[in-house]
mmCIF file of C-alpha atoms and ligand atoms in Angstrom:
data_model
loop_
_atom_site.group_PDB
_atom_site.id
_atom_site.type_symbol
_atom_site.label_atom_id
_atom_site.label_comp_id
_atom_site.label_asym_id
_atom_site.label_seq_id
_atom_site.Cartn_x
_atom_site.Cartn_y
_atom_site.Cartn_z
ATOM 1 C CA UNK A 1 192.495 72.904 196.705
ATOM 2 C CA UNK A 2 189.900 73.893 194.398
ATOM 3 C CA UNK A 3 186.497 74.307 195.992
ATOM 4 C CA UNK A 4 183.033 73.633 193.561
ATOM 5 C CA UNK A 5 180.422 76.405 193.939
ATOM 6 C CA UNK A 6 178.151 73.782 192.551
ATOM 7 C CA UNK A 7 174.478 73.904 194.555
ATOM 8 C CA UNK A 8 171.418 71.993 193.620
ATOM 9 C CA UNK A 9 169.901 74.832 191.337
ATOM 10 C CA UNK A 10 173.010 74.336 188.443
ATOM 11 C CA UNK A 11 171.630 70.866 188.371
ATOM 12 C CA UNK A 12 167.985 72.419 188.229
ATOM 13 C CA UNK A 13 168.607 74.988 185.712
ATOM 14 C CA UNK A 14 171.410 73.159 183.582
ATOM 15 C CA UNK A 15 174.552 75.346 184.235
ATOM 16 C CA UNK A 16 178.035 74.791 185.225
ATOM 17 C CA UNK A 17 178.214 77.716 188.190
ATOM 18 C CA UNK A 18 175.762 79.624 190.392
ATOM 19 C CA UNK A 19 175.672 82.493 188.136
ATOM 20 C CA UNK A 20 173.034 84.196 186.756
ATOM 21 C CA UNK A 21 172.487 87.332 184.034
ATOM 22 C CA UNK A 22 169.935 89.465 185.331
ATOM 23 C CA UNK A 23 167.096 89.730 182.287
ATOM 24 C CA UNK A 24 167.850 93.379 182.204
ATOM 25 C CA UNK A 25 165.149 94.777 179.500
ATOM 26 C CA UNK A 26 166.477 95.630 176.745
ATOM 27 C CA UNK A 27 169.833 95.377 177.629
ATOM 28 C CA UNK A 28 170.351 91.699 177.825
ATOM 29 C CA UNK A 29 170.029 90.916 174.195
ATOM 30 C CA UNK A 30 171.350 87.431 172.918
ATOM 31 C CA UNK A 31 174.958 88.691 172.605
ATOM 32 C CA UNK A 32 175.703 88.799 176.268
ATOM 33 C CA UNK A 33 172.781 86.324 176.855
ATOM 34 C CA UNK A 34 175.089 83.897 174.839
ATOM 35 C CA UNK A 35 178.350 85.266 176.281
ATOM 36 C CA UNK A 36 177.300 84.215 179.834
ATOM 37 C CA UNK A 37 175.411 80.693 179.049
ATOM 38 C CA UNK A 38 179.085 80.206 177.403
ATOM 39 C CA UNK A 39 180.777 80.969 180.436
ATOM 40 C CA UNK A 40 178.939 78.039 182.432
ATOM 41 C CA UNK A 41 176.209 80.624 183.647
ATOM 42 C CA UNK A 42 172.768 81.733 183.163
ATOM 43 C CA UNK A 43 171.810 84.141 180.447
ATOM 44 C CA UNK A 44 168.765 85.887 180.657
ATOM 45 C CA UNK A 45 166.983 87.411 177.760
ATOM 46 C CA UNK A 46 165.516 90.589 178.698
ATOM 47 C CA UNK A 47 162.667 91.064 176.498
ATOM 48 C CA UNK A 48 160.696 93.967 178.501
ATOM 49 C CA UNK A 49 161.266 96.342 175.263
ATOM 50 C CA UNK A 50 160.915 93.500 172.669
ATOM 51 C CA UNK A 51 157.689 92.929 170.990
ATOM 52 C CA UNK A 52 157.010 89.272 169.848
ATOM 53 C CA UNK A 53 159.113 89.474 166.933
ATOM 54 C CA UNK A 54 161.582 90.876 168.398
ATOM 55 C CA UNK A 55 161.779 88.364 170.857
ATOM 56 C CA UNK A 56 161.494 85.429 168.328
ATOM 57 C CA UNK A 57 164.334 86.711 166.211
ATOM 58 C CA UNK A 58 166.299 87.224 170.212
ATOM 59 C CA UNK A 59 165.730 83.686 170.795
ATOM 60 C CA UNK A 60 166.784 82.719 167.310
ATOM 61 C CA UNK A 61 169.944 84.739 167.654
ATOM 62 C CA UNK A 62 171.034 83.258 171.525
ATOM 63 C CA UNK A 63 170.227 79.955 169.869
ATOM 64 C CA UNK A 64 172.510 80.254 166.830
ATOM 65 C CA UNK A 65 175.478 81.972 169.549
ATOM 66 C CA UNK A 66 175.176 78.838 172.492
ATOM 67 C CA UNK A 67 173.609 75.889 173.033
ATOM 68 C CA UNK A 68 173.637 75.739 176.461
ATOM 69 C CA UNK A 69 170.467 77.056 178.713
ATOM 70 C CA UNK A 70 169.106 80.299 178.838
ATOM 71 C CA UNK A 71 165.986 81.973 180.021
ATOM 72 C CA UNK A 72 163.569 84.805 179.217
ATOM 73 C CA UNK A 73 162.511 87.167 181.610
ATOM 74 C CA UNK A 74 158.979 89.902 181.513
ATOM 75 C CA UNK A 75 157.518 92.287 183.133
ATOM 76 C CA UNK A 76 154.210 90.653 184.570
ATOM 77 C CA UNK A 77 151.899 93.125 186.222
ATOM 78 C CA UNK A 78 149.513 93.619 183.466
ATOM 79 C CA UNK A 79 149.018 89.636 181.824
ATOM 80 C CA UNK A 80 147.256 91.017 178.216
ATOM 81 C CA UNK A 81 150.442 92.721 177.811
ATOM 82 C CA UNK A 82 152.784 89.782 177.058
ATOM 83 C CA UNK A 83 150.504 87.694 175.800
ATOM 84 C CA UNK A 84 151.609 87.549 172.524
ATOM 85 C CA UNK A 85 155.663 87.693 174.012
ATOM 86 C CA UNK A 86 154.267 84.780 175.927
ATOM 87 C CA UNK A 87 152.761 82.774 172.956
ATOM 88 C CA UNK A 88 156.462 82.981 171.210
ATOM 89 C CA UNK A 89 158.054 81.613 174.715
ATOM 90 C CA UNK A 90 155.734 78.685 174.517
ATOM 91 C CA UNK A 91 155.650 78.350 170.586
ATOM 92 C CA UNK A 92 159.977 78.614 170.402
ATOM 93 C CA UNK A 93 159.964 76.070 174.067
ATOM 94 C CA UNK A 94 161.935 78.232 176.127
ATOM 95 C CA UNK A 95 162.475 76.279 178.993
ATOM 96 C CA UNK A 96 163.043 78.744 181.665
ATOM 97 C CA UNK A 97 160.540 81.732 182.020
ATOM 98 C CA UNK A 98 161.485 84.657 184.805
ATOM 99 C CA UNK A 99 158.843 87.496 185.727
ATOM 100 C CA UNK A 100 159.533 90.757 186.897
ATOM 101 C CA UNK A 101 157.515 92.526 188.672
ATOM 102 C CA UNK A 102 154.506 89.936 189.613
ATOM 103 C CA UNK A 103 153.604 86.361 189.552
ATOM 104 C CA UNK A 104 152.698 84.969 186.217
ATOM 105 C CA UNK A 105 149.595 83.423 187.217
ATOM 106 C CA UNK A 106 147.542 83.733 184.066
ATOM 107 C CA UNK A 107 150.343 81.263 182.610
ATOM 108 C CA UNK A 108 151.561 79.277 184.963
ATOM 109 C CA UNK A 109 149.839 76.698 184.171
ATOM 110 C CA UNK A 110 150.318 76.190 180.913
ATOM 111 C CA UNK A 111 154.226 76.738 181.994
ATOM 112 C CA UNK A 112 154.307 73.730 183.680
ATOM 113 C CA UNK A 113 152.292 71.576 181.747
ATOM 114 C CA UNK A 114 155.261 72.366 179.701
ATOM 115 C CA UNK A 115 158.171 71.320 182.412
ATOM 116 C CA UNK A 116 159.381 75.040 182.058
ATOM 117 C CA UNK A 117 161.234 76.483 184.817
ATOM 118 C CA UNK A 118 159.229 79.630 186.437
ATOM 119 C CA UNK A 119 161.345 81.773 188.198
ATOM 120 C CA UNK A 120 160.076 85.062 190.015
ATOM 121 C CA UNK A 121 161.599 87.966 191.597
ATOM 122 C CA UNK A 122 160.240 88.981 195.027
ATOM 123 C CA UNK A 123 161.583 92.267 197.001
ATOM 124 C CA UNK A 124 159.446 91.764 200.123
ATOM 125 C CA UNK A 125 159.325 87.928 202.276
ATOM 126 C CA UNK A 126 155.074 87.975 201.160
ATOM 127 C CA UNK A 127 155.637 88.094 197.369
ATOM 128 C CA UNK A 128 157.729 84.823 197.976
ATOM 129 C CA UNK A 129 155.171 83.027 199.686
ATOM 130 C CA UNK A 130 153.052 83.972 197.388
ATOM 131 C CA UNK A 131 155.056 83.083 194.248
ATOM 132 C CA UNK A 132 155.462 80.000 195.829
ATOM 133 C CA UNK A 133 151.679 79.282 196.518
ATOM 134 C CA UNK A 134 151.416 80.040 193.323
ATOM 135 C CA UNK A 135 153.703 77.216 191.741
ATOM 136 C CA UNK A 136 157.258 79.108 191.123
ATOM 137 C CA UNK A 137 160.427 76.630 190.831
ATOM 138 C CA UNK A 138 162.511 79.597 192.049
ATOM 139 C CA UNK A 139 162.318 82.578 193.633
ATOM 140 C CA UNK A 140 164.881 85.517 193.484
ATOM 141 C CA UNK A 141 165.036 87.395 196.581
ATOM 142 C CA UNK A 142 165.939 91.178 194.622
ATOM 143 C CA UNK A 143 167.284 93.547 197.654
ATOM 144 C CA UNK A 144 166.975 97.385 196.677
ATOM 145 C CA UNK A 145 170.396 97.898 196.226
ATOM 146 C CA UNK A 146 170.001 96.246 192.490
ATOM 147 C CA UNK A 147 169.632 98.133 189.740
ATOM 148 C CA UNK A 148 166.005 98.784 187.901
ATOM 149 C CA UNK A 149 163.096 98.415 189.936
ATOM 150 C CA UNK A 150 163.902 97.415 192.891
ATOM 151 C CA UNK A 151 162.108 97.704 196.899
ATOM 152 C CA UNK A 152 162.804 98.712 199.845
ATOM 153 C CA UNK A 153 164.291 95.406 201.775
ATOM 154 C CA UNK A 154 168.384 95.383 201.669
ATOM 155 C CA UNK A 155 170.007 92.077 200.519
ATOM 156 C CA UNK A 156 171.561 90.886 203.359
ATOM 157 C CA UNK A 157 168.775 91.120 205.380
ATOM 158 C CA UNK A 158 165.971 89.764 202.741
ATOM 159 C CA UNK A 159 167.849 86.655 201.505
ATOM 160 C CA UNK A 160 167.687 85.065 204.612
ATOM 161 C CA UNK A 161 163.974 85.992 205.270
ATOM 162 C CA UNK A 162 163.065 84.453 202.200
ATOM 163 C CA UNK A 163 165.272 81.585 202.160
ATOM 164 C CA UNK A 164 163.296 80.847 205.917
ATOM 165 C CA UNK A 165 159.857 81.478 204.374
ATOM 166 C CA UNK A 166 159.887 79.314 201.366
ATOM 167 C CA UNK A 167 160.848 75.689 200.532
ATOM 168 C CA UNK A 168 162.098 76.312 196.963
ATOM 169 C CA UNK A 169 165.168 77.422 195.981
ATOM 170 C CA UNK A 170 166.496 81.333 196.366
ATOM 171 C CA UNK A 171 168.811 83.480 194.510
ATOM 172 C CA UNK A 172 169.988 86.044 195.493
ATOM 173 C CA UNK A 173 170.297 89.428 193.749
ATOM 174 C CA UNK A 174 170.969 93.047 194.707
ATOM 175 C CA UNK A 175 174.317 94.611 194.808
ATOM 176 C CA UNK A 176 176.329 91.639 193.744
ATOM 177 C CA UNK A 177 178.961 92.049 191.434
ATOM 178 C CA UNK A 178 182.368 89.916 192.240
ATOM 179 C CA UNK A 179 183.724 86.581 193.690
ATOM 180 C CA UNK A 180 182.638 88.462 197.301
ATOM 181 C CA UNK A 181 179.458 89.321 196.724
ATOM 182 C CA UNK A 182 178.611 85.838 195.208
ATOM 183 C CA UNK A 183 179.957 83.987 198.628
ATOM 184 C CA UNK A 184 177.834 86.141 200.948
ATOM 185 C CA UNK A 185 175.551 85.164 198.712
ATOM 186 C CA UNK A 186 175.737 81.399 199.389
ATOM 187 C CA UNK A 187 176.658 82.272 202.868
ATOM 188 C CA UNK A 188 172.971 83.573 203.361
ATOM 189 C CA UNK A 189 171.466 80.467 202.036
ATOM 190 C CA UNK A 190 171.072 81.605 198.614
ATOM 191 C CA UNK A 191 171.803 79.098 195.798
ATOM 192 C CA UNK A 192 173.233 81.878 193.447
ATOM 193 C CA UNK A 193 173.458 85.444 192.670
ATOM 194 C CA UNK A 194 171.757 86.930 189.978
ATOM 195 C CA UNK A 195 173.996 90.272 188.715
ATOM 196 C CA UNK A 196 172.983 92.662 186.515
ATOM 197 C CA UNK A 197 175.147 96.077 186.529
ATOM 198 C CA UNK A 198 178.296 94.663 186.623
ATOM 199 C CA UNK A 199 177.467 93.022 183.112
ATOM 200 C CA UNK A 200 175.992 96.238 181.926
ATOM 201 C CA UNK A 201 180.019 97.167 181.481
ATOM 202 C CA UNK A 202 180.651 94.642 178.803
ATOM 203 C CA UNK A 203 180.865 95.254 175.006
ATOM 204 C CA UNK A 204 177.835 92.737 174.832
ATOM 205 C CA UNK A 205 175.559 94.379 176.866
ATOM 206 C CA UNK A 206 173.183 96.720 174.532
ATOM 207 C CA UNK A 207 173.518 99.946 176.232
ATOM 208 C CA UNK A 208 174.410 103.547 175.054
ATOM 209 C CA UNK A 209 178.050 104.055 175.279
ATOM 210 C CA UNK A 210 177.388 107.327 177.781
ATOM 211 C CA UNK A 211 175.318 104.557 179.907
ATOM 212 C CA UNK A 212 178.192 102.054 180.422
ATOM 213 C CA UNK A 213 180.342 104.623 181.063
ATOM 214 C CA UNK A 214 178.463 106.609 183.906
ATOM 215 C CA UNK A 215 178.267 102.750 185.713
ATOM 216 C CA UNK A 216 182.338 102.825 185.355
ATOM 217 C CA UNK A 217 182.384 106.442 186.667
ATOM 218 C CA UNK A 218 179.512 106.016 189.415
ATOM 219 C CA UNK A 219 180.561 106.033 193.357
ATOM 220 C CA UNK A 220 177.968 103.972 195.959
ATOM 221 C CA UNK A 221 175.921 106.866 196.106
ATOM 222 C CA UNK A 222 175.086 107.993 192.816
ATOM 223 C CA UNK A 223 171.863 106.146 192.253
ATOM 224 C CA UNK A 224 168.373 106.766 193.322
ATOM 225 C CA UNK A 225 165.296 104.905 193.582
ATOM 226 C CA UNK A 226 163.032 107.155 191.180
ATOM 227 C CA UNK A 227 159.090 106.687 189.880
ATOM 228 C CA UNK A 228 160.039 109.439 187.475
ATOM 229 C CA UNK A 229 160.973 107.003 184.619
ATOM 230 C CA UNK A 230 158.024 104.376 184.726
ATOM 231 C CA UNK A 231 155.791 104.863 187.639
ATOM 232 C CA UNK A 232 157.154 102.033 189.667
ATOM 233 C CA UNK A 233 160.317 102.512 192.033
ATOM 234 C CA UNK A 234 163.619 101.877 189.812
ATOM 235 C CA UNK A 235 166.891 102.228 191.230
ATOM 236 C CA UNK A 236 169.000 104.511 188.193
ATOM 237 C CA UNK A 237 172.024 106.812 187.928
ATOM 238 C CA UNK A 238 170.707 110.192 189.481
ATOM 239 C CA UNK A 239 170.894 112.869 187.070
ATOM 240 C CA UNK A 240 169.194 116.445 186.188
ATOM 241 C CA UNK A 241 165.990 114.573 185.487
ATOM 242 C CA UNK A 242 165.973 112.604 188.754
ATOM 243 C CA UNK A 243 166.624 115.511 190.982
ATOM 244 C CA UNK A 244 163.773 117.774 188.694
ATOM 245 C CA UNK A 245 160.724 115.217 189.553
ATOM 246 C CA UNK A 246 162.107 114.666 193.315
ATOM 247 C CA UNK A 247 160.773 118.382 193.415
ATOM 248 C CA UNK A 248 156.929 117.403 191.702
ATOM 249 C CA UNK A 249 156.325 114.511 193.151
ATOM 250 C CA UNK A 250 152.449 115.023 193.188
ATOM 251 C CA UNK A 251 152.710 115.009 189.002
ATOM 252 C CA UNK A 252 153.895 111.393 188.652
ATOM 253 C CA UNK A 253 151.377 109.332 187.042
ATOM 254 C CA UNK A 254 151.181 105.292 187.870
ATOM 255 C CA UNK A 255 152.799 102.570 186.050
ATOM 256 C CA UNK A 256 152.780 101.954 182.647
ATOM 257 C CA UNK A 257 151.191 105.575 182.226
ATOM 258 C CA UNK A 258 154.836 107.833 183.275
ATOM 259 C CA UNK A 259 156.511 104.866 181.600
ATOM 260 C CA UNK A 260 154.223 106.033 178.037
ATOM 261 C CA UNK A 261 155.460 109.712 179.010
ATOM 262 C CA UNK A 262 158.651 108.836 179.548
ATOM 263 C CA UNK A 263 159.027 107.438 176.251
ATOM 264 C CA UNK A 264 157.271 110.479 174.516
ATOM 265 C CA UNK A 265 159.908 112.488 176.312
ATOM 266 C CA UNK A 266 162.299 110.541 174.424
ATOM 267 C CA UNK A 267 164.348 109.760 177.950
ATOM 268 C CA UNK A 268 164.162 105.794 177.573
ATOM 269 C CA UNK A 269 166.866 104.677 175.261
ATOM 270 C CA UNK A 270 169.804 103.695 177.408
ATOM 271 C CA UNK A 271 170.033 100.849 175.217
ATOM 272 C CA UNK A 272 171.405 103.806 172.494
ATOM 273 C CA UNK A 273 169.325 102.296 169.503
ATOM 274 C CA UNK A 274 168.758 105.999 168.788
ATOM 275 C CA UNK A 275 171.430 108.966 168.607
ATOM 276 C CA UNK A 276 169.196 110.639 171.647
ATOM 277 C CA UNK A 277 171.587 109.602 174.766
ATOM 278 C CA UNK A 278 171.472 112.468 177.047
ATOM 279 C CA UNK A 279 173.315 111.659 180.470
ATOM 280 C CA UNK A 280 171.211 114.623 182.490
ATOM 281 C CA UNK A 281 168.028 113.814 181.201
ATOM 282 C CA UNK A 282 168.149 109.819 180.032
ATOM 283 C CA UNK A 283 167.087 106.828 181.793
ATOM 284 C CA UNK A 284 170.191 104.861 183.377
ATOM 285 C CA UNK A 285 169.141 101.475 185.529
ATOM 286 C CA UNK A 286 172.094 100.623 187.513
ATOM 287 C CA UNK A 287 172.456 99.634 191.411
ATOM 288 C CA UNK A 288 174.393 100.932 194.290
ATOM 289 C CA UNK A 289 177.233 97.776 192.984
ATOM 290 C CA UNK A 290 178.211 100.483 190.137
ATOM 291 C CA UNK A 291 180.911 101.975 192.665
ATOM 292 C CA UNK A 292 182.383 98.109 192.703
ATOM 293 C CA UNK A 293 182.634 98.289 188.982
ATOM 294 C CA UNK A 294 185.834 100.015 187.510
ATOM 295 C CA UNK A 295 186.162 98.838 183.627
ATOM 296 C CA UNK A 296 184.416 97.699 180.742
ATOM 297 C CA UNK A 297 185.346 93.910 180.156
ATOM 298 C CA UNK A 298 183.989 91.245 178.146
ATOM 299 C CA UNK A 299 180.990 89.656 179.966
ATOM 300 C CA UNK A 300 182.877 85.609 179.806
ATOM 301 C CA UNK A 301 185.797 87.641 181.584
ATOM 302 C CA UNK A 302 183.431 88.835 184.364
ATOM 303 C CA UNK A 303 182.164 85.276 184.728
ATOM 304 C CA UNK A 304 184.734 83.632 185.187
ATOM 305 C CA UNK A 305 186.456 86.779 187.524
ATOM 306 C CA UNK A 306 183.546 86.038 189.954
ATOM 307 C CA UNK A 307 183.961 82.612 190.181
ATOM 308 C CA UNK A 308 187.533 82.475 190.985
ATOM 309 C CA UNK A 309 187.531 85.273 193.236
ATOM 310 C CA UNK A 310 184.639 83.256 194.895
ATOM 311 C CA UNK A 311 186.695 80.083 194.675
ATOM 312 C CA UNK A 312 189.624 81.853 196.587
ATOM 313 C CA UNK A 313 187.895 82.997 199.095
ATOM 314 C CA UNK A 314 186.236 79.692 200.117
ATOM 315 C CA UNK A 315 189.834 78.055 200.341
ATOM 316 C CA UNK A 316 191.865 80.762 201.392
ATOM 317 C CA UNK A 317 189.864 82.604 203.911
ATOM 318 C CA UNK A 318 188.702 80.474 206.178
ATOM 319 C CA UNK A 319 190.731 77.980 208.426
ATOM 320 C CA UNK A 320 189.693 73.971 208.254
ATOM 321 C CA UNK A 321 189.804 72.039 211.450
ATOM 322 C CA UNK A 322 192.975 69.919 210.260
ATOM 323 C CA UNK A 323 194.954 73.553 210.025
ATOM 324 C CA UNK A 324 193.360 75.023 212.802
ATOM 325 C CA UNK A 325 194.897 72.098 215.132
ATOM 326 C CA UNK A 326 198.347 72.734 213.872
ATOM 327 C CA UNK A 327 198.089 75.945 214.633
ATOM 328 C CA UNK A 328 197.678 74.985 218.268
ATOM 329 C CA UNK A 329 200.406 75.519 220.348
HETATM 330 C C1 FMN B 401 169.118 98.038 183.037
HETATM 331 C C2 FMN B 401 168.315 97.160 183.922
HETATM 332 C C3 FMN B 401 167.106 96.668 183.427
HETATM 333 C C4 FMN B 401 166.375 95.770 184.194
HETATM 334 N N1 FMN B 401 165.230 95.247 183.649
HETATM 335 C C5 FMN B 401 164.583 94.251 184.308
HETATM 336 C C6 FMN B 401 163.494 93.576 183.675
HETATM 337 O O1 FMN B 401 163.082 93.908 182.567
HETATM 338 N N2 FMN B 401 162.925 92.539 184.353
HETATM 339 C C7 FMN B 401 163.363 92.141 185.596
HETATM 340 O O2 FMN B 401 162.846 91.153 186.143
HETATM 341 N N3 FMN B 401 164.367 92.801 186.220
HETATM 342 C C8 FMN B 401 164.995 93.818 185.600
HETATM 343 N N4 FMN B 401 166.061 94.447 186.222
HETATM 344 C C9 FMN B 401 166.484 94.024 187.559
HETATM 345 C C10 FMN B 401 167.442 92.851 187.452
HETATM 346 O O3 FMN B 401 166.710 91.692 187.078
HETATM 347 C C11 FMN B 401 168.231 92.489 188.735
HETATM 348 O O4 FMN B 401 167.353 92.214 189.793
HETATM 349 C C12 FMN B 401 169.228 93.515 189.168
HETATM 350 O O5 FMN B 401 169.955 94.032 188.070
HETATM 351 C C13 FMN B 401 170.205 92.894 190.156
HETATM 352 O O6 FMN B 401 170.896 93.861 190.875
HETATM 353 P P1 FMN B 401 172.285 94.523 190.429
HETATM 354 O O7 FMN B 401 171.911 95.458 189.327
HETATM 355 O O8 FMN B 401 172.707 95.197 191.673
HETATM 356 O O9 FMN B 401 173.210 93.441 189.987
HETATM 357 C C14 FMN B 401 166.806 95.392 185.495
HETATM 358 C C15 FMN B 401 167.989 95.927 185.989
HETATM 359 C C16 FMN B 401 168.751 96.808 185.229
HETATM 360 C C17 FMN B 401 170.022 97.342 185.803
#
């Protein structure tokens, strides 16, 4: 028996399974964007690091590699600084926007005046509620196990708090990265998982060779939840850098500010567009699902991995009434 893993939201969103790229800045770039929509998922084009032309030509690029859905996701806390990334979403009709970090409410809107799809991630039960007062389709309930920034609220206890709270659709996303993960998933009332470091360790993710390599070498404890890199909480690979600023604490400046430092430091480019990969001293996003991850594969490969393992386990581990009589003595 094959089971579907088909909920309302693949209608919603356009795709074939309840799978979903996380719009990992800078790293999900149209190659692996493409790779996943062409797997029967969601791709999500991580333009945090892309000014607007690099986010046109992005778009342009996914566009010429699928033609199935895909979405792009930015950091929303400070509104004048995507406007122009926004004014290429609207002027190339994306039709699925997700925002990290806040609610887009300067463009909301004008987002659904449009008919796009406005998806938000939340890491608290409150920031759901209030996407959802504020008109978000979808909200992803991010537990702080996932990699980048991240909260405080584990997944298995905030998917179900925010699947009570709100009326709109959930994913799910946090420490997901095979067939398991993506049935507890729907078990909590989720309508999908949205996975992000288990697709870092693909060829088509854009990420410094040293970077996909200490997520195939990393055990469940080898990431932290650090300010040190941007000012806001992100979950990365610890490393000499990590462990220096847990001892000056009282120097870290607020977001986007140790983000600008950061970046003068030259420790930001785990996307290895430069020859400065450093793994003691460089940025490394990844979540505590890097000690599930053992090899490099092609990102279509991981897809469909996670939906058969998910398929199995629906039919295989559980016993159906008819059975379950039989079994009677
Ligand atoms: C390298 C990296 C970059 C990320 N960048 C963003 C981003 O720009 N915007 C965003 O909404 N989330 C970002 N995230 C968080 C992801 O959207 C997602 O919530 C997370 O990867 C899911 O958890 P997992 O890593 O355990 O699969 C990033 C995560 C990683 C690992």
């Amino acid at each position: 028996m094959t089971t579907s893993l088909r909920t309302p939201i693949c209608d919603m969103l356009g795709i074939e399974y309840p799978v979903v790229l996380a719009g990992m800045g800078g790293v999900s770039l149209s190659s692996l964007v493409a790779a996943v929509s062409n797997a029967g998922g969601l791709g999500i084009i991580g333009a945090a690091t892309l000014d607007a032309e690099g986010l046109r030509a992005e778009i342009r690029r996914t566009r010429e590699l699928t033609d199935k859905p895909f979405a792009v996701d930015l950091l929303a806390p400070i509104p004048d600084m995507i406007r122009p990334q926004m004014q290429v979403v609207f002027e190339q009709d994306v039709r699925i926007f997700v925002a990290g970090l806040a609610v887009p409410a300067a463009f909301i809107d004008e987002m659904h005046a449009r008919r796009m799809k406005v998806v938000v991630m939340c890491g608290r039960v409150r920031h759901a509620q209030k996407s959802e007062a504020a008109g978000a389709d979808v909200v992803v309930a991010q537990g702080t196990e996932a990699g980048g920034h991240t909260g405080e609220i584990g997944t298995l206890a905030l998917v179900p708090q925010i699947v009570d709270a709100v009326k709109i659709p959930v994913l799910a996303a946090g420490g997901i990265a095979d067939g398991r993960g993506l049935v507890a998933a729907l078990a909590l009332g989720a309508q999908g998982a949205v996975i992000g470091t288990r697709f870092i360790a693909s060829p088509e993710a854009q990420a410094a060779g040293g970077y996909r390599e200490a997520i195939v070498r990393a055990h469940e404890d080898d990431t932290v939840r650090t300010r040190c890199y941007t000012g806001k909480p992100a979950r990365a690979i610890r490393n000499a850098r990590t462990d220096e600023w847990e001892k000056k604490l009282d120097k870290l400046q607020p977001f986007p500010a140790q983000a600008a430092l950061s970046a003068r430091e030259g420790v930001m480019d785990y996307m290895g567009v430069t020859p400065h990969f450093d793994g003691e001293r460089t940025f490394m996003p990844a979540g505590q699902s890097a000690g599930l991850v053992h090899a490099v594969k092609p990102a279509g490969e991981i897809l469909r991995d996670i939906v058969r393992e998910a398929e199995q386990i629906i039919d295989t581990r559980f016993v159906r009434p008819a059975e379950a009589r039989s079994r009677m003595p």
